[in-house]
Tab-separated table of C-alpha atoms in Angstrom:
chain	number	residue	atom	x	y	z
T	978	MET	CA	-154.021	87.024	-34.332
T	979	SER	CA	-153.700	83.594	-32.799
T	980	SER	CA	-150.466	81.855	-33.675
T	981	ARG	CA	-148.299	79.204	-32.206
T	982	THR	CA	-144.586	78.466	-32.190
T	983	VAL	CA	-143.168	75.191	-33.434
T	984	ARG	CA	-139.595	74.033	-33.417
T	985	VAL	CA	-137.913	72.643	-36.512
T	986	LEU	CA	-134.333	71.990	-37.568
T	987	VAL	CA	-132.557	74.843	-39.289
T	988	SER	CA	-131.201	72.390	-41.823
T	989	VAL	CA	-134.741	71.308	-42.722
T	990	LEU	CA	-135.920	74.877	-43.144
T	991	ALA	CA	-132.937	75.833	-45.248
T	992	GLY	CA	-133.790	73.155	-47.759
T	993	ALA	CA	-137.544	73.615	-47.699
T	994	GLY	CA	-139.102	75.179	-50.748
T	995	LEU	CA	-142.695	74.231	-50.073
T	996	MET	CA	-145.365	75.705	-47.821
T	997	LEU	CA	-145.437	74.448	-44.276
T	998	ALA	CA	-148.785	72.956	-43.376
T	999	ALA	CA	-150.582	74.895	-40.646
T	1000	PRO	CA	-151.762	74.544	-38.024
T	1001	ALA	CA	-150.728	70.850	-37.782
T	1002	ALA	CA	-147.998	70.332	-35.191
T	1003	LEU	CA	-144.578	69.183	-36.317
T	1004	PRO	CA	-142.977	66.216	-34.565
T	1005	ALA	CA	-140.530	66.847	-31.763
T	1006	VAL	CA	-136.852	66.714	-32.679
T	1007	ALA	CA	-134.990	64.265	-30.448
T	1008	ASN	CA	-131.518	65.059	-29.136
T	1009	ALA	CA	-131.283	68.303	-31.101
T	1010	SER	CA	-128.764	70.779	-29.783
T	1011	PRO	CA	-129.935	74.379	-29.234
T	1012	ALA	CA	-127.723	75.565	-32.062
T	1013	ALA	CA	-129.407	73.153	-34.473
T	1014	VAL	CA	-132.955	74.252	-33.673
T	1015	ALA	CA	-134.785	77.464	-34.573
T	1016	GLU	CA	-138.194	78.805	-33.690
T	1017	VAL	CA	-140.587	79.481	-36.532
T	1018	SER	CA	-144.006	81.068	-36.184
T	1019	ALA	CA	-146.662	78.904	-37.811
T	1020	ASP	CA	-149.787	80.904	-38.586
T	1021	GLY	CA	-153.278	79.560	-37.992
T	1022	CYS	CA	-154.438	80.634	-41.455
T	1023	TYR	CA	-151.522	80.057	-43.808
T	1024	THR	CA	-147.769	79.699	-43.406
T	1025	TRP	CA	-145.093	80.486	-45.978
T	1026	SER	CA	-141.527	79.200	-45.968
T	1027	GLY	CA	-138.520	80.374	-47.924
T	1028	THR	CA	-138.930	83.462	-50.067
T	1029	LEU	CA	-141.067	84.464	-53.039
T	1030	SER	CA	-139.803	86.753	-55.766
T	1031	GLU	CA	-140.414	87.674	-59.382
T	1032	GLY	CA	-140.765	84.477	-61.384
T	1033	SER	CA	-142.303	82.460	-58.526
T	1034	SER	CA	-145.702	80.894	-59.057
T	1035	GLY	CA	-148.295	78.746	-57.363
T	1036	GLU	CA	-150.607	78.817	-54.367
T	1037	ALA	CA	-148.066	80.514	-52.091
T	1038	VAL	CA	-147.940	83.434	-54.529
T	1039	ARG	CA	-151.719	83.582	-54.811
T	1040	GLN	CA	-152.046	83.747	-51.041
T	1041	LEU	CA	-149.482	86.554	-50.960
T	1042	GLN	CA	-151.328	88.459	-53.686
T	1043	ILE	CA	-154.522	88.423	-51.620
T	1044	ARG	CA	-152.669	90.087	-48.725
T	1045	VAL	CA	-151.036	92.789	-50.882
T	1046	ALA	CA	-154.099	93.387	-53.090
T	1047	GLY	CA	-154.471	96.831	-51.505
T	1048	TYR	CA	-151.107	98.006	-52.828
T	1049	PRO	CA	-151.433	97.897	-56.641
T	1050	GLY	CA	-150.724	101.589	-57.234
T	1051	SER	CA	-153.179	104.350	-58.076
T	1052	GLY	CA	-155.949	103.282	-60.437
T	1053	SER	CA	-154.733	99.705	-60.698
T	1054	GLN	CA	-155.963	96.307	-59.542
T	1055	LEU	CA	-153.656	93.399	-58.787
T	1056	ALA	CA	-154.477	90.092	-60.473
T	1057	ILE	CA	-154.854	87.217	-58.009
T	1058	ASP	CA	-153.434	84.642	-60.392
T	1059	GLY	CA	-150.554	82.944	-58.601
T	1060	GLN	CA	-147.954	84.477	-60.943
T	1061	PHE	CA	-145.301	86.703	-59.341
T	1062	GLY	CA	-144.739	89.244	-62.071
T	1063	PRO	CA	-143.703	92.912	-62.063
T	1064	ALA	CA	-147.087	94.084	-60.735
T	1065	THR	CA	-146.889	91.724	-57.767
T	1066	LYS	CA	-143.319	92.781	-57.062
T	1067	ALA	CA	-144.391	96.436	-57.068
T	1068	ALA	CA	-147.323	95.649	-54.746
T	1069	VAL	CA	-145.007	93.822	-52.340
T	1070	GLN	CA	-142.650	96.812	-52.392
T	1071	ARG	CA	-145.491	99.191	-51.541
T	1072	PHE	CA	-146.621	96.902	-48.732
T	1073	GLN	CA	-143.079	96.737	-47.393
T	1074	SER	CA	-142.685	100.515	-47.552
T	1075	ALA	CA	-146.028	101.048	-45.818
T	1076	TYR	CA	-144.799	99.044	-42.838
T	1077	GLY	CA	-141.205	100.251	-42.733
T	1078	LEU	CA	-139.669	97.083	-44.141
T	1079	GLY	CA	-136.858	96.867	-46.667
T	1080	ALA	CA	-138.686	97.456	-49.949
T	1081	ASP	CA	-136.925	95.009	-52.251
T	1082	GLY	CA	-140.055	93.339	-53.611
T	1083	VAL	CA	-138.928	89.953	-52.299
T	1084	ALA	CA	-141.343	88.363	-49.836
T	1085	GLY	CA	-139.361	86.732	-47.053
T	1086	PRO	CA	-139.519	86.302	-43.265
T	1087	ALA	CA	-139.964	89.999	-42.437
T	1088	THR	CA	-142.775	90.427	-44.964
T	1089	PHE	CA	-144.535	87.245	-43.925
T	1090	GLY	CA	-144.070	88.129	-40.273
T	1091	LYS	CA	-145.906	91.399	-40.805
T	1092	ILE	CA	-148.695	89.591	-42.658
T	1093	TYR	CA	-149.041	87.151	-39.745
T	1094	GLU	CA	-149.463	90.142	-37.423
T	1095	LEU	CA	-152.171	91.498	-39.670
T	1096	GLN	CA	-154.320	88.396	-40.137
T	1097	ASP	CA	-156.609	86.297	-37.993
T	1098	ASP	CA	-156.858	82.526	-38.129
T	1099	ASP	CA	-159.811	82.710	-40.553
T	1100	CYS	CA	-157.515	84.608	-42.975
T	1101	SER	CA	-159.361	87.903	-42.628
T	1102	PRO	CA	-157.316	90.982	-41.719
T	1103	VAL	CA	-157.402	91.869	-38.036
T	1104	ASN	CA	-159.528	94.980	-38.455
T	1105	PHE	CA	-162.278	93.462	-40.602
T	1106	GLU	CA	-164.555	90.437	-40.338
T	1107	TYR	CA	-166.490	88.324	-42.804
T	1108	GLY	CA	-169.692	89.248	-40.995
T	1109	GLU	CA	-169.207	92.927	-41.858
T	1110	LEU	CA	-169.045	92.031	-45.533
T	1111	ASN	CA	-172.257	89.993	-45.460
T	1112	ASN	CA	-175.365	91.087	-43.634
T	1113	CYS	CA	-177.573	89.311	-46.174
T	1114	ASN	CA	-177.269	85.632	-45.212
T	1115	SER	CA	-174.967	83.229	-43.411
T	1116	ASP	CA	-173.636	81.125	-46.283
T	1117	TRP	CA	-172.826	83.595	-49.110
T	1118	SER	CA	-175.292	81.909	-51.442
T	1119	GLY	CA	-177.736	83.301	-53.979
T	1120	GLY	CA	-175.524	85.819	-55.729
T	1121	LYS	CA	-174.204	85.889	-59.278
T	1122	VAL	CA	-171.288	83.591	-58.400
T	1123	SER	CA	-170.851	80.536	-56.220
T	1124	ALA	CA	-170.869	81.022	-52.459
T	1125	ALA	CA	-167.179	80.102	-52.307
T	1126	THR	CA	-166.284	82.690	-54.948
T	1127	ALA	CA	-168.342	85.410	-53.276
T	1128	ARG	CA	-166.618	84.743	-49.965
T	1129	ALA	CA	-163.187	84.692	-51.620
T	1130	ASN	CA	-163.912	88.000	-53.336
T	1131	ALA	CA	-164.954	89.482	-50.000
T	1132	LEU	CA	-161.645	88.380	-48.488
T	1133	VAL	CA	-159.733	90.315	-51.149
T	1134	THR	CA	-161.963	93.327	-50.505
T	1135	MET	CA	-161.156	93.174	-46.783
T	1136	TRP	CA	-157.416	93.161	-47.456
T	1137	LYS	CA	-157.836	96.184	-49.713
T	1138	LEU	CA	-159.712	97.921	-46.908
T	1139	GLN	CA	-156.952	96.973	-44.458
T	1140	ALA	CA	-154.389	98.677	-46.700
T	1141	MET	CA	-156.613	101.723	-47.044
T	1142	ARG	CA	-157.164	101.874	-43.283
T	1143	HIS	CA	-153.413	101.830	-42.649
T	1144	ALA	CA	-152.819	104.564	-45.240
T	1145	MET	CA	-155.453	106.709	-43.509
T	1146	GLY	CA	-153.680	106.617	-40.175
T	1147	ASP	CA	-155.078	103.310	-38.910
T	1148	ARG	CA	-158.362	104.949	-38.018
T	1149	PRO	CA	-161.356	102.566	-38.070
T	1150	ILE	CA	-163.340	102.187	-41.277
T	1151	THR	CA	-167.030	101.460	-40.859
T	1152	VAL	CA	-168.437	98.797	-43.193
T	1153	ASN	CA	-172.225	98.890	-43.483
T	1154	GLY	CA	-172.627	96.022	-45.919
T	1155	GLY	CA	-171.088	93.966	-48.672
T	1156	PHE	CA	-172.265	90.778	-50.383
T	1157	ARG	CA	-175.904	90.529	-51.438
T	1158	SER	CA	-177.876	87.659	-52.864
T	1159	VAL	CA	-180.175	88.458	-55.779
T	1160	THR	CA	-183.056	88.629	-53.312
T	1161	CYS	CA	-181.246	90.905	-50.856
T	1162	ASN	CA	-180.128	93.129	-53.700
T	1163	SER	CA	-183.665	93.432	-55.016
T	1164	ASN	CA	-185.013	94.200	-51.561
T	1165	VAL	CA	-182.727	97.246	-51.240
T	1166	GLY	CA	-183.273	98.419	-54.800
T	1167	GLY	CA	-179.771	97.555	-55.978
T	1168	ALA	CA	-178.768	97.617	-59.624
T	1169	ALA	CA	-179.250	94.337	-61.477
T	1170	ASN	CA	-175.511	94.166	-62.212
T	1171	SER	CA	-174.381	95.373	-58.784
T	1172	ARG	CA	-170.934	94.221	-57.755
T	1173	HIS	CA	-172.435	93.412	-54.381
T	1174	LEU	CA	-173.804	90.295	-56.092
T	1175	TYR	CA	-170.249	89.055	-56.633
T	1176	GLY	CA	-168.849	89.757	-53.175
T	1177	HIS	CA	-166.503	92.438	-54.530
T	1178	ALA	CA	-168.195	95.434	-52.916
T	1179	ALA	CA	-168.443	97.219	-49.586
T	1180	ASP	CA	-170.498	100.212	-48.512
T	1181	LEU	CA	-168.660	102.451	-46.068
T	1182	GLY	CA	-169.958	104.767	-43.400
T	1183	ALA	CA	-168.452	108.210	-42.898
T	1184	GLY	CA	-166.667	107.320	-39.661
T	1185	SER	CA	-164.095	109.864	-38.567
T	1186	GLN	CA	-162.703	110.291	-42.088
T	1187	GLY	CA	-165.786	111.421	-43.996
T	1188	PHE	CA	-167.228	110.050	-47.219
T	1189	CYS	CA	-165.038	112.081	-49.553
T	1190	ALA	CA	-161.773	111.162	-47.860
T	1191	LEU	CA	-162.735	107.506	-48.142
T	1192	ALA	CA	-163.662	107.822	-51.809
T	1193	LEU	CA	-160.434	109.613	-52.690
T	1194	ALA	CA	-158.238	107.206	-50.725
T	1195	ALA	CA	-159.872	104.183	-52.343
T	1196	ARG	CA	-158.299	105.135	-55.675
T	1197	ASN	CA	-154.916	103.928	-54.399
T	1198	HIS	CA	-156.012	100.566	-53.024
T	1199	GLY	CA	-157.270	98.414	-55.859
T	1200	PHE	CA	-160.899	99.504	-56.085
T	1201	THR	CA	-162.121	99.714	-59.663
T	1202	GLU	CA	-165.557	101.024	-58.700
T	1203	ILE	CA	-165.860	103.978	-56.326
T	1204	LEU	CA	-169.155	105.825	-55.887
T	1205	GLY	CA	-169.663	108.581	-53.366
T	1206	PRO	CA	-171.315	111.939	-52.616
T	1207	GLY	CA	-172.808	113.559	-55.674
T	1208	TYR	CA	-173.435	110.269	-57.444
T	1209	PRO	CA	-177.142	109.373	-57.344
T	1210	GLY	CA	-178.053	107.437	-54.227
T	1211	HIS	CA	-174.611	107.725	-52.656
T	1212	ASP	CA	-174.722	110.866	-50.545
T	1213	ASP	CA	-175.016	108.764	-47.387
T	1214	HIS	CA	-172.205	106.272	-48.017
T	1215	THR	CA	-169.130	105.554	-50.082
T	1216	HIS	CA	-169.282	102.437	-52.222
T	1217	VAL	CA	-166.071	100.625	-53.182
T	1218	ALA	CA	-165.667	97.485	-55.239
T	1219	GLY	CA	-163.272	95.417	-57.299
T	1220	GLY	CA	-164.031	93.633	-60.533
T	1221	ASP	CA	-163.640	94.323	-64.229
T	1222	GLY	CA	-163.560	97.799	-65.730
T	1223	ARG	CA	-163.285	101.066	-63.870
T	1224	PHE	CA	-165.939	103.560	-62.843
T	1225	TRP	CA	-165.273	106.253	-60.267
T	1226	SER	CA	-167.787	108.968	-59.522
T	1227	ALA	CA	-168.104	111.203	-56.483
T	1228	PRO	CA	-168.769	114.645	-57.979
T	1229	SER	CA	-169.139	116.368	-54.607
T	1230	CYS	CA	-165.612	115.181	-53.819
T	1231	GLY	CA	-164.120	116.389	-57.109
T	1232	MET	CA	-163.984	112.882	-58.540
């Protein structure tokens, strides 16, 4: 992840309750003593300041929810709605536990610091790229939702995959495809209501884990649709997706 360090007054930070703009540089502080100045990492994608906890709301919360979307608990999906409720607190706690942080459910400097380590300047997690989630076209157009929505849905999917990858020992996860336009979907014989058309879905290769391990792990990371070996047309990949409802089927894997 590319990041830069800017210097700001401690007194300014202590009173700040709003997001710091990034990556715009802050003005230099004249005649500031070393004791009055602190170093703060400003991230190239998004920078938080202060803390977020249950009851918080707004864009800062929504951005946090995207990053912890892979920690909703087994069989659940976290709403990306900008409201820090009990489900978001629990997801933050699971994220914190996964990375050895104090699991109090309050997102502060340690939590944000870990997120900064895990994301690139385009907001994707370090181990996944937008290109992996779209081998159909270059602009995310032609699906069942706007291009911006399809791309945003793919970002959430990548963060879910990042959580799943970490839970599986940080071994690489192979993504063979994701978003499809209506035309791309038709060309591969996809279902008319495929979640690929919305940017929610990813098709995974076996990698070193195997299809069944991927399908079973996906249950804990916010995927409401999981299709794998034993389900028609899915013996050669594991399909994971978000979206409404829940349908899991991988009979050869006991699911």
